Coordinates of C-alpha atoms in Angstrom, one line a residue:
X489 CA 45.9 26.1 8.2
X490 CA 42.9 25.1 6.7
X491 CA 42.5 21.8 5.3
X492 CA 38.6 23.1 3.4
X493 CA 41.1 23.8 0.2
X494 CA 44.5 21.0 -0.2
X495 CA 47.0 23.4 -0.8
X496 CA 51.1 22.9 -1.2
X497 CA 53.1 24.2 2.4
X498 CA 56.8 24.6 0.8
X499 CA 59.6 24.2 3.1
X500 CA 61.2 27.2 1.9
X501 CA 65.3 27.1 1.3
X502 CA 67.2 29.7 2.7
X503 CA 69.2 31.9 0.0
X504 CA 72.7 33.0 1.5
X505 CA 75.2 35.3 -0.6
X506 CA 78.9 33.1 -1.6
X507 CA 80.1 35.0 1.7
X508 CA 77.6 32.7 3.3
X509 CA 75.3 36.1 5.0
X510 CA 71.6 35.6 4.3
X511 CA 71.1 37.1 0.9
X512 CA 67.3 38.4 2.0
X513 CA 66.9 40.3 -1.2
X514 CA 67.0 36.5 -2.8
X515 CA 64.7 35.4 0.0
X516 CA 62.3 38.3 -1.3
X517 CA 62.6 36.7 -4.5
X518 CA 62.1 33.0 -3.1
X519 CA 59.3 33.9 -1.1
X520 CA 57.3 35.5 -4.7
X521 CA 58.1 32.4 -6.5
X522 CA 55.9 30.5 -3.8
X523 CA 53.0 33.0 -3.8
X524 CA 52.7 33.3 -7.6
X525 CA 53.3 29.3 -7.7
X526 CA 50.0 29.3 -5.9
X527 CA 51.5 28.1 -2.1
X528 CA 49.1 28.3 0.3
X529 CA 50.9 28.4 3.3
X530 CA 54.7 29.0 4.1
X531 CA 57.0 26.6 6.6
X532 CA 60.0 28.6 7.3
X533 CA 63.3 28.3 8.9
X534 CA 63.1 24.5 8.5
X535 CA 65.1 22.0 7.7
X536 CA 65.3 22.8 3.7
X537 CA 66.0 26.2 5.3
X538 CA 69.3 25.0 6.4
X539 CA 67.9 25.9 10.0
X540 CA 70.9 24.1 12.5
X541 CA 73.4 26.1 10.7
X542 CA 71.5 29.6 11.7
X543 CA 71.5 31.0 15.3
X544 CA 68.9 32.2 16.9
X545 CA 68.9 35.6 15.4
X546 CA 69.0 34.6 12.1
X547 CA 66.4 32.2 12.5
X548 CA 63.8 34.7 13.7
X549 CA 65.1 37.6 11.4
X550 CA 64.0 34.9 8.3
X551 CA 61.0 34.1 9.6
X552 CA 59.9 37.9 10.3
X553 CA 61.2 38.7 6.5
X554 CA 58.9 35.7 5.1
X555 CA 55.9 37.2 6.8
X556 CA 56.4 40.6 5.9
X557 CA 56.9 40.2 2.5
X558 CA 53.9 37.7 2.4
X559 CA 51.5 40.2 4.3
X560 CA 48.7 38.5 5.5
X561 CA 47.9 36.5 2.2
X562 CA 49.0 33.2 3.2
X563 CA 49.7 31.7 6.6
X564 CA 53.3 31.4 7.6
X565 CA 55.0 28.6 10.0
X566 CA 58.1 28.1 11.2
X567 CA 60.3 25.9 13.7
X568 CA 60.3 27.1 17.4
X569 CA 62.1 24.7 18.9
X570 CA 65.9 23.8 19.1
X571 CA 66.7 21.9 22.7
X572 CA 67.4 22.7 25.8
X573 CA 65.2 22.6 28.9
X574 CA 61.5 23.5 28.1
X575 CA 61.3 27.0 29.7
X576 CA 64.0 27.3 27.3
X577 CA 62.3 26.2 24.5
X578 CA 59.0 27.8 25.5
X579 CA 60.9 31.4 25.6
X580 CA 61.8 30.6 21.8
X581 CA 58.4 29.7 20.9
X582 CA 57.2 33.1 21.9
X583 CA 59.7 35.0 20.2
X584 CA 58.8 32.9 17.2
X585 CA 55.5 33.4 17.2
X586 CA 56.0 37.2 18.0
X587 CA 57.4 37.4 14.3
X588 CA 53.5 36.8 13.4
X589 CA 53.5 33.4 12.2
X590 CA 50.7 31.3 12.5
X591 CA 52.0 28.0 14.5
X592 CA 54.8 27.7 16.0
X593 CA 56.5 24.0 15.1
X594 CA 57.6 22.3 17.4
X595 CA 60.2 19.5 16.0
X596 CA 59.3 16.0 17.4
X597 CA 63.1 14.7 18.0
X598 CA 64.1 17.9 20.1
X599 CA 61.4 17.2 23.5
X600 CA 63.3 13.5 23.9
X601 CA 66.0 12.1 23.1
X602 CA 66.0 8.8 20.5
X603 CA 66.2 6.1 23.6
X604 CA 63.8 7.5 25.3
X605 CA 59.8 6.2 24.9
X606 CA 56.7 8.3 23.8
X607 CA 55.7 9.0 27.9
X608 CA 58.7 11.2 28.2
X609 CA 57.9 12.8 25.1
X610 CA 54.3 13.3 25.5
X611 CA 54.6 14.5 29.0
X612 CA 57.3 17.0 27.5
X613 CA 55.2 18.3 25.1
X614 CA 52.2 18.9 27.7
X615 CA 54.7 20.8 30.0
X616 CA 55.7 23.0 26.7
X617 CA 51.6 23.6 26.2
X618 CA 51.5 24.6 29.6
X619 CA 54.6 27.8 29.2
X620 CA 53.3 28.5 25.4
X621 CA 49.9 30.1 26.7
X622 CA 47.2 29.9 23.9
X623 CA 50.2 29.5 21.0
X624 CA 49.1 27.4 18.3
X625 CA 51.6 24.7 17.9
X626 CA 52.1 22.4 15.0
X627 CA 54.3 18.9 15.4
X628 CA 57.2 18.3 12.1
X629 CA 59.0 15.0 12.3
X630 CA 61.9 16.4 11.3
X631 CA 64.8 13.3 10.1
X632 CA 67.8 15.7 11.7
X633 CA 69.2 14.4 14.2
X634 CA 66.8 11.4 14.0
X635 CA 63.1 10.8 12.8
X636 CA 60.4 10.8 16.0
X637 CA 57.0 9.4 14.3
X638 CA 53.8 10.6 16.2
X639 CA 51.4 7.5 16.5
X640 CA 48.2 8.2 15.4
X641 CA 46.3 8.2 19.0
X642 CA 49.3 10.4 20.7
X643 CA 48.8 12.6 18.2
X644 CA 44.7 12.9 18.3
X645 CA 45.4 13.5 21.9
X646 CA 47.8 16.9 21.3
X647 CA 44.9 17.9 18.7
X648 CA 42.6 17.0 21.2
X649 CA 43.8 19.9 23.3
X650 CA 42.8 22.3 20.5
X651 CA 45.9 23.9 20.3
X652 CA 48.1 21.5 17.6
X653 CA 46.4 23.1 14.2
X654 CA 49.6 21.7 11.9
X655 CA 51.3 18.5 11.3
X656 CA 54.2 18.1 8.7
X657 CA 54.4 14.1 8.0
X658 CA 57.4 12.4 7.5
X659 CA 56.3 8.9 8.2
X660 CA 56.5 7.6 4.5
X661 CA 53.7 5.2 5.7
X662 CA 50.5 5.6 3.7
X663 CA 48.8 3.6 5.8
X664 CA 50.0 5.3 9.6
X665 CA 49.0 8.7 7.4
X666 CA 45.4 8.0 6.7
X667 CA 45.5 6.0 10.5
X668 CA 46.9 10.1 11.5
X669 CA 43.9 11.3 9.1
X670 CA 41.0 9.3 10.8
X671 CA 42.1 9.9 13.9
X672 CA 41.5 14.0 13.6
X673 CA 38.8 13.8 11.2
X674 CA 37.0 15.3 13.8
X675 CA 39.1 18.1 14.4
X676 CA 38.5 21.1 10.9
X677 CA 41.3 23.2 12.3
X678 CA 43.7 20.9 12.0
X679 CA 45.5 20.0 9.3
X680 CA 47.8 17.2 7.9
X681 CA 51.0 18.1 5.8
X682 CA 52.4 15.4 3.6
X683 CA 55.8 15.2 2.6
X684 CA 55.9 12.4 0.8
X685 CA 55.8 12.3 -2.8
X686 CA 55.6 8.7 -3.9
X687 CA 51.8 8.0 -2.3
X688 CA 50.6 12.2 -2.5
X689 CA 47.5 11.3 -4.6
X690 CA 46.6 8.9 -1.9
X691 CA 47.3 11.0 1.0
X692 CA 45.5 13.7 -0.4
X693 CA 42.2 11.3 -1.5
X694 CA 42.8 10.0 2.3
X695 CA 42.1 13.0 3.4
X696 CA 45.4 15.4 4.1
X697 CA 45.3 18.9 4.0
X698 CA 48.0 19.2 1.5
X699 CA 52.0 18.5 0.7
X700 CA 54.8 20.2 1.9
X701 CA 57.8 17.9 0.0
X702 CA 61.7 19.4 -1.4
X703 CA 59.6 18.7 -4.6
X704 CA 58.1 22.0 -4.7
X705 CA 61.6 23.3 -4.1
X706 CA 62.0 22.3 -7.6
X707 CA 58.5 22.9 -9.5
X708 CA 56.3 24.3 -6.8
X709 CA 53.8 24.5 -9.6
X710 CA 53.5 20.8 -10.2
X711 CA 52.5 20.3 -6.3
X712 CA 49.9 23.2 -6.4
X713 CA 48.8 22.0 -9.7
X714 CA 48.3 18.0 -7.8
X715 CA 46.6 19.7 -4.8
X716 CA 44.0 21.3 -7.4
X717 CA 43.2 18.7 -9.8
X718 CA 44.2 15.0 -7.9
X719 CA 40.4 14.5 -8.0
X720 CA 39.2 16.1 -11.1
X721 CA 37.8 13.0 -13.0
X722 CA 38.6 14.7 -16.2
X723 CA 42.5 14.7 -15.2
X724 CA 43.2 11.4 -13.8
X725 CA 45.5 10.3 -16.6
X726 CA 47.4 14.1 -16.2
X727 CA 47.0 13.2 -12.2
X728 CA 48.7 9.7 -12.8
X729 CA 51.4 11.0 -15.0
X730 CA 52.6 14.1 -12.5
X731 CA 52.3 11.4 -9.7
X732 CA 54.1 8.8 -11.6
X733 CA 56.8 11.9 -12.4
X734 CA 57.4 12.2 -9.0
X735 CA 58.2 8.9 -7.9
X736 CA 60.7 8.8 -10.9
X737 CA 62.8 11.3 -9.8
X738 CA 62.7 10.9 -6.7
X739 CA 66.1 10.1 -5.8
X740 CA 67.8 12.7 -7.9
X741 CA 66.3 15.3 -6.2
X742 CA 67.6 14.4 -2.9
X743 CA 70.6 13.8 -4.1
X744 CA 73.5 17.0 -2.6
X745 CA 70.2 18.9 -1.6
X746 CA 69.4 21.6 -0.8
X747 CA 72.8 22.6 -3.5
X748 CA 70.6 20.6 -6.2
X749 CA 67.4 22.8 -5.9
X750 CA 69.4 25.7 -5.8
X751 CA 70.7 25.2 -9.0
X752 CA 67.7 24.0 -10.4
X753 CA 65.8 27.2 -9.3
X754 CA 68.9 29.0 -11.0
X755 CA 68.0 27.3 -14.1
X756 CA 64.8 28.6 -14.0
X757 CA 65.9 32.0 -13.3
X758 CA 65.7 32.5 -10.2
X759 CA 68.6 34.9 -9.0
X760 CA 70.1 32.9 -6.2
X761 CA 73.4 31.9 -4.8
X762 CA 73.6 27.8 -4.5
X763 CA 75.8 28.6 -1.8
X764 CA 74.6 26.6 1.7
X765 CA 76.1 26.2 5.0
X766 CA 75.0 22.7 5.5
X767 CA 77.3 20.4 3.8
X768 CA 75.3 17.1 1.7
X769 CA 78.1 16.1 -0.9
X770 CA 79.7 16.8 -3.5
X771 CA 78.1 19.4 -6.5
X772 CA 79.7 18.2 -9.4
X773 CA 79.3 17.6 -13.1
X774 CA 77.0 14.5 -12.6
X775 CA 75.2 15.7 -10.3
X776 CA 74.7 18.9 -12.9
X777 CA 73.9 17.1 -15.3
X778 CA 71.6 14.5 -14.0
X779 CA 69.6 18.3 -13.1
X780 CA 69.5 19.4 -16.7
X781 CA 67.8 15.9 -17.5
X782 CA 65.4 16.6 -14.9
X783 CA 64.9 20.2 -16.3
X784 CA 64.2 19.4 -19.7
X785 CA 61.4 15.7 -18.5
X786 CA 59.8 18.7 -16.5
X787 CA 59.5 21.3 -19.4
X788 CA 58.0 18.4 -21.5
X789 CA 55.7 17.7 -19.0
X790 CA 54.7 21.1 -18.1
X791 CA 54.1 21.6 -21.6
X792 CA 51.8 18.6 -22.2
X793 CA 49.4 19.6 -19.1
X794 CA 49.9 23.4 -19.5
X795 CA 51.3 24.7 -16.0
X796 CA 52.2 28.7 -16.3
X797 CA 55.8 28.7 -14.3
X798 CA 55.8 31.2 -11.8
X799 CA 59.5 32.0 -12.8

């Protein structure tokens, strides 16, 4: 996961049929949208993949299909770790990682539980280091069940090791990001994920290796298209404008996801169920319709800075 080039890490949804079986010919589909988008990395069976509502199986049959259909040309992560004891979880990380990812992720909120402090769940995550052999790890703060934010020393110390090469932030904290950034400056094989849209152009100018946000669930061109040109001095009022997009829909698009970018996807055409197994609300005319607004301010502005849709 080199962070020489910023690139765009989606956290790829997980198409399932309306009889709610994976539909892995629309996972095929998903996964080309995010290569000819210009992705330069894959997280799989995450949270936007609806992964607590797959078993075991599942989760390592959908990782194993990402990586075959991507063949080498980008890296691929995925989640490795679901609770239990930490043989347990160190079994699943090798299974995962036998699918040929790159990292195995390990989610911050599954090593301790919410009331207990940072020693239990650093000394947890040396213990998992210890069973993975030479694994390369990567940390995500995943919000489900709740949000465990890596300080920035704790985690130069897991990169420290040599074996932590990915980091998906959640913190929404520009400032604990580029704290996170100078902290493992010194470190060129790791690399920092954002997913926050509202402060990317910072948090790429800071210093992170890319974004990996639902946004590029909607227009994963846009985020590759911020990753390439957020320093060009002859795009910064383009730059502003996608960054200034972002922050102005932010809400909608979180709004009954991951049903809403589905849809959108749909609109694009994308041939894919919005079927999920994870309930977030209710997909009703509003919500359609506050997606068709947001189609139509994103074909304007796709237009205005010429982006070639992958779809």
């Amino acid at each position: 996961m080199s962070k020489k080039r910023k690139g765009f890490i989606p956290v790829m949804l997980t198409p399932f049929k309306e009889d709610g079986a994976v539909d892995y010919n629309g996972l095929t589909r998903l996964t080309e949208l995010y290569l000819n988008a210009g992705a330069a990395g894959l997280f799989a069976n995450c949270l936007s993949s609806e992964m607590f509502e797959m078993n075991e199986e599942e989760r390592l049959a959908v990782t194993k299909h990402v990586v075959d259909v991507v063949k080498g040309t980008v890296p691929v992560v995925a989640t490795a770790t679901f609770g239990g004891n930490i043989r347990e979880q160190a079994d699943f990380v090798k299974r995962m990682y036998d699918t040929g990812i790159e990292a195995a992720i390990v989610i911050t909120n599954m090593l301790a539980t919410e009331i207990e402090m940072n020693d239990v769940f650093e000394e947890r995550v040396y213990r998992l280091l210890e069973h993975t052999d030479d694994i390369p790890l990567g940390f995500y703060e995943c919000p489900d069940p709740f949000k465990r934010i890596l300080p920035a020393g704790q985690l130069r110390n897991f990169v420290d090791t040599g074996r932590v090469i990915y980091h998906k932030d959640t913190c929404l904290d520009i400032d604990l990001v580029k704290a996170k950034l100078e902290s493992t400056r010194h470190m060129p094989r790791f690399g920092l994920y954002d997913a926050y849209m509202v402060h990317a152009v910072e948090s790429l100018k800071a210093g992170s290796a890319g974004l990996s946000c639902i946004q590029g669930n909607y227009f994963p061109e846009l985020v590759v298209w911020l990753c390439n040109h957020y320093d060009d001095p002859t795009q910064q009022d383009q730059v502003s404008r996608v960054q200034q997009f972002f922050i102005d829909h932010m809400d909608v698009m979180h709004d009954v996801y991951p049903v809403v970018a589905k849809y959108f996807l749909q609109k694009r055409g994308l041939a894919i169920s919005t079927f999920t197994r994870r309930f977030m609300g209710v997909f009703d005319q509003e919500v359609k319709t506050k997606m068709d607004i947001l189609a139509g301010a994103y074909e304007t502005l796709y237009q205005d800075i010429n982006i070639q849709l992958a779809v």
